[in-house]
CSV table of C-alpha atoms in Angstrom, one decimal:
chain,number,residue,atom,x,y,z
A,1,PRO,CA,-241.0,45.6,47.6
A,2,ARG,CA,-242.6,47.3,50.6
A,3,SER,CA,-246.1,47.8,49.2
A,4,PRO,CA,-248.6,46.2,46.7
A,5,ASP,CA,-247.6,48.5,43.9
A,6,GLU,CA,-243.9,47.8,44.3
A,7,MET,CA,-244.8,44.1,44.4
A,8,VAL,CA,-246.4,44.4,41.0
A,9,ALA,CA,-243.0,45.6,39.5
A,10,VAL,CA,-241.2,42.7,41.2
A,11,ASP,CA,-243.8,40.1,40.0
A,12,VAL,CA,-243.4,41.4,36.4
A,13,LEU,CA,-239.6,41.0,36.6
A,14,LEU,CA,-240.0,37.5,38.0
A,15,GLY,CA,-242.6,36.5,35.4
A,16,ARG,CA,-245.2,35.8,38.0
A,17,ARG,CA,-248.1,37.7,36.5
A,18,ASP,CA,-250.6,36.1,34.1
A,19,ASP,CA,-251.6,39.4,32.5
A,20,VAL,CA,-248.1,40.5,31.5
A,21,ALA,CA,-245.4,38.6,29.6
A,22,ALA,CA,-242.1,38.0,31.3
A,23,PRO,CA,-239.5,40.6,30.2
A,24,ASP,CA,-236.9,39.7,27.6
A,25,ALA,CA,-234.3,42.0,29.2
A,26,VAL,CA,-233.9,44.8,31.7
A,27,ILE,CA,-232.4,48.2,31.2
A,28,CYS,CA,-230.9,49.7,34.4
A,29,ILE,CA,-230.4,53.4,34.1
A,30,VAL,CA,-227.9,54.7,36.6
A,31,ASP,CA,-226.5,58.2,37.4
A,32,ALA,CA,-222.8,58.4,36.4
A,33,SER,CA,-222.1,60.8,39.2
A,34,ASN,CA,-223.4,58.4,41.9
A,35,LEU,CA,-222.6,54.9,40.7
A,36,GLU,CA,-222.0,53.6,44.2
A,37,ARG,CA,-225.6,54.2,45.3
A,38,ASN,CA,-227.1,53.2,42.0
A,39,LEU,CA,-225.3,49.9,41.6
A,40,TYR,CA,-227.1,48.6,44.7
A,41,LEU,CA,-230.3,48.2,42.7
A,42,VAL,CA,-228.4,46.9,39.7
A,43,ARG,CA,-226.9,44.1,41.8
A,44,GLN,CA,-230.4,43.1,42.9
A,45,VAL,CA,-231.6,43.0,39.3
A,46,PHE,CA,-228.7,40.8,38.4
A,47,GLU,CA,-229.9,38.2,40.9
A,48,LEU,CA,-233.2,37.9,39.0
A,49,GLY,CA,-231.3,36.1,36.3
A,50,LEU,CA,-232.5,38.3,33.4
A,51,PRO,CA,-230.4,39.7,30.5
A,52,THR,CA,-229.5,43.2,31.6
A,53,VAL,CA,-228.1,46.4,29.9
A,54,LEU,CA,-226.6,49.2,32.0
A,55,ALA,CA,-227.3,52.7,30.8
A,56,VAL,CA,-224.8,55.1,32.4
A,57,ASN,CA,-226.7,58.4,32.2
A,58,MET,CA,-225.7,62.0,33.1
A,59,ILE,CA,-222.1,61.4,31.9
A,60,ASP,CA,-221.9,65.2,31.4
A,61,VAL,CA,-222.7,65.9,35.1
A,62,ALA,CA,-220.1,63.4,36.2
A,63,ARG,CA,-217.5,65.1,34.0
A,64,GLN,CA,-218.4,68.5,35.4
A,65,ARG,CA,-217.6,67.1,38.8
A,66,GLY,CA,-214.3,65.7,37.7
A,67,LEU,CA,-215.3,62.1,37.7
A,68,GLU,CA,-214.0,59.8,35.0
A,69,THR,CA,-215.4,56.3,34.5
A,70,ASP,CA,-213.7,53.5,32.5
A,71,LEU,CA,-216.9,52.1,31.0
A,72,GLU,CA,-215.0,49.3,29.1
A,73,ALA,CA,-213.6,48.1,32.4
A,74,LEU,CA,-217.0,48.4,34.1
A,75,GLU,CA,-218.6,46.3,31.3
A,76,THR,CA,-215.9,43.7,31.8
A,77,ARG,CA,-216.4,43.5,35.5
A,78,LEU,CA,-220.2,43.4,35.4
A,79,GLY,CA,-220.4,41.1,32.4
A,80,VAL,CA,-223.3,43.1,30.8
A,81,PRO,CA,-223.4,45.7,28.1
A,82,VAL,CA,-222.6,49.2,29.4
A,83,VAL,CA,-223.7,52.3,27.4
A,84,ALA,CA,-222.8,55.9,28.1
A,85,MET,CA,-225.7,58.3,27.7
A,86,GLN,CA,-226.8,61.9,28.0
A,87,ALA,CA,-230.5,61.3,27.7
A,88,ASN,CA,-231.6,65.0,27.8
A,89,ARG,CA,-229.7,65.5,24.5
A,90,ARG,CA,-230.6,62.0,23.2
A,91,GLN,CA,-227.0,61.0,23.1
A,92,GLY,CA,-226.4,57.3,23.3
A,93,ILE,CA,-230.0,56.3,22.3
A,94,LYS,CA,-228.8,54.3,19.2
A,95,GLN,CA,-226.0,52.6,21.1
A,96,LEU,CA,-228.5,51.6,23.8
A,97,GLY,CA,-230.8,50.0,21.2
A,98,GLU,CA,-227.9,48.1,19.8
A,99,ALA,CA,-226.8,46.9,23.3
A,100,LEU,CA,-230.3,45.8,24.0
A,101,THR,CA,-230.5,43.8,20.8
A,102,ARG,CA,-227.3,42.0,21.8
A,103,ALA,CA,-228.6,41.3,25.3
A,104,VAL,CA,-232.0,39.9,24.3
A,105,GLY,CA,-231.6,36.1,23.9
A,106,ALA,CA,-228.0,36.1,25.3
A,107,PRO,CA,-227.4,33.9,28.3
A,108,PRO,CA,-227.9,36.0,31.5
A,109,ARG,CA,-224.8,36.7,33.6
A,110,SER,CA,-224.1,34.6,36.7
A,111,ALA,CA,-226.6,35.4,39.5
A,112,GLU,CA,-224.2,34.4,42.2
A,113,SER,CA,-225.1,36.2,45.4
A,114,PRO,CA,-222.7,38.7,47.0
A,115,LEU,CA,-224.2,37.7,50.4
A,116,PRO,CA,-222.2,35.3,52.7
A,117,GLU,CA,-222.4,31.5,52.4
A,118,ALA,CA,-224.2,31.3,55.8
A,119,PHE,CA,-227.0,33.6,54.5
A,120,CYS,CA,-227.3,31.6,51.3
A,121,ASN,CA,-227.6,28.3,53.2
A,122,GLU,CA,-230.4,29.8,55.4
A,123,VAL,CA,-232.2,30.8,52.2
A,124,LYS,CA,-232.1,27.3,50.9
A,125,GLN,CA,-233.6,25.9,54.1
A,126,LEU,CA,-236.4,28.5,54.0
A,127,GLU,CA,-237.1,27.6,50.3
A,128,THR,CA,-237.8,24.1,51.5
A,129,SER,CA,-240.0,25.2,54.3
A,130,LEU,CA,-242.1,27.4,52.1
A,131,ALA,CA,-242.5,24.8,49.4
A,132,SER,CA,-243.7,22.2,51.9
A,133,GLY,CA,-246.0,24.6,53.8
A,134,GLN,CA,-248.1,25.8,50.8
A,135,ASN,CA,-251.0,23.9,49.5
A,136,ASN,CA,-249.7,23.5,46.0
A,137,GLY,CA,-246.1,23.1,46.9
A,138,ALA,CA,-245.1,25.7,44.3
A,139,PRO,CA,-241.6,27.0,44.7
A,140,VAL,CA,-241.2,30.6,45.9
A,141,PRO,CA,-238.6,32.5,43.8
A,142,ARG,CA,-235.3,32.7,45.6
A,143,TYR,CA,-235.3,36.5,45.4
A,144,LEU,CA,-238.5,36.6,47.5
A,145,VAL,CA,-237.1,34.2,50.0
A,146,GLU,CA,-234.1,36.4,50.5
A,147,ARG,CA,-236.4,39.4,51.1
A,148,LEU,CA,-238.4,37.4,53.6
A,149,LEU,CA,-235.2,36.7,55.6
A,150,VAL,CA,-233.9,40.2,55.4
A,151,ASP,CA,-237.0,42.4,55.8
A,152,SER,CA,-238.3,41.6,59.3
A,153,GLY,CA,-242.1,42.4,59.4
A,154,GLY,CA,-242.0,43.6,55.9
A,155,TYR,CA,-244.5,43.3,53.0
A,156,ILE,CA,-243.1,40.1,51.7
A,157,GLU,CA,-243.5,38.4,55.1
A,158,THR,CA,-247.1,39.4,55.2
A,159,ALA,CA,-247.8,38.4,51.6
A,160,LEU,CA,-246.2,34.9,51.9
A,161,LEU,CA,-247.9,34.2,55.2
A,162,ARG,CA,-251.3,34.9,53.6
A,163,LYS,CA,-250.6,32.1,51.2
A,164,MET,CA,-250.0,29.5,53.9
A,165,PRO,CA,-252.9,27.1,54.2
A,166,ASP,CA,-253.5,27.5,58.0
A,167,ALA,CA,-252.4,29.1,61.2
A,168,LYS,CA,-250.1,26.2,62.1
A,169,SER,CA,-248.2,26.6,58.9
A,170,ARG,CA,-247.9,30.3,59.3
A,171,GLU,CA,-246.6,29.9,62.9
A,172,SER,CA,-244.1,27.3,61.7
A,173,LEU,CA,-242.8,29.5,58.9
A,174,LEU,CA,-242.3,32.5,61.3
A,175,ARG,CA,-240.4,30.2,63.7
A,176,ASP,CA,-238.2,29.0,60.9
A,177,VAL,CA,-237.5,32.6,59.8
A,178,GLU,CA,-236.7,33.8,63.3
A,179,SER,CA,-234.4,30.8,63.9
A,180,ALA,CA,-232.5,31.6,60.7
A,181,ARG,CA,-232.1,35.2,61.8
A,182,ASP,CA,-230.8,34.1,65.2
A,183,ARG,CA,-228.3,31.7,63.6
A,184,LEU,CA,-227.0,34.5,61.3
A,185,ARG,CA,-226.7,36.9,64.2
A,186,GLU,CA,-224.6,34.4,66.1
A,187,ALA,CA,-222.5,33.8,63.0
A,188,GLY,CA,-221.7,37.5,62.8
A,189,HIS,CA,-224.1,38.3,59.9
A,190,PRO,CA,-227.1,40.0,61.6
A,191,VAL,CA,-230.0,41.0,59.4
A,192,PRO,CA,-230.7,43.5,57.9
A,193,ALA,CA,-227.1,44.8,58.2
A,194,VAL,CA,-225.7,41.8,56.3
A,195,GLU,CA,-227.3,42.9,53.1
A,196,PRO,CA,-225.9,46.5,52.7
A,197,ILE,CA,-222.5,45.4,54.0
A,198,SER,CA,-222.3,42.6,51.4
A,199,ARG,CA,-223.7,44.7,48.6
A,200,TYR,CA,-221.5,47.8,49.1
A,201,ARG,CA,-218.4,45.5,49.5
A,202,TRP,CA,-219.2,44.1,46.1
A,203,ILE,CA,-219.8,47.6,44.7
A,204,ALA,CA,-216.4,48.8,46.1
A,205,GLY,CA,-214.7,45.9,44.3
A,206,VAL,CA,-216.4,46.6,41.0
A,207,LEU,CA,-215.6,50.3,41.0
A,208,ASP,CA,-212.0,50.0,42.3
A,209,GLY,CA,-209.8,51.6,39.6
A,210,VAL,CA,-212.9,52.1,37.4
A,211,VAL,CA,-214.0,55.5,38.7
A,212,ARG,CA,-211.3,58.2,39.1
A,213,ARG,CA,-211.9,61.2,41.3
A,214,PRO,CA,-210.1,64.6,41.3
């Protein structure tokens, strides 16, 4: 999230809004002709720990470009239901509904992060700093802590700082974040580069042998 309206969507997915019930599941709609790019967002959704269904749309466009995708293999590798769709002709709508029914109430897939261990360890330390620095000691969702670490000067940083009780707490949090970024840079995992490198490496592994090109 980089703006208040984008933050609304994230808060809904995280179940952090009092006026909207937490979602039972998420449908991620991706472009079959550009899976590499679209799976970046899908991977982020997985890390929210919600039951997820992948709707692979525009199958016709992909085939016109000579792309063939083994959807059964993709479903196995992702661990979530995968449905082929051509939405403009309403193809796959019934199958999508059936997949969503299976997903709701099912245990969510593992939310293990594709980011390196050093990054995950820094996130854990920041979670502790944030919990102790807020008045109510309420935990901040891990997803938001990751965004705080990756997005220097971004919206999350500003939003979380506003919730700190005083200037001293805000300064302490900023120091902790900068120190974490310094340690990651020294370890060869500079932010924000560490995120796209890690995510696209994961995507390449998922799609290896799954997507065939002419």
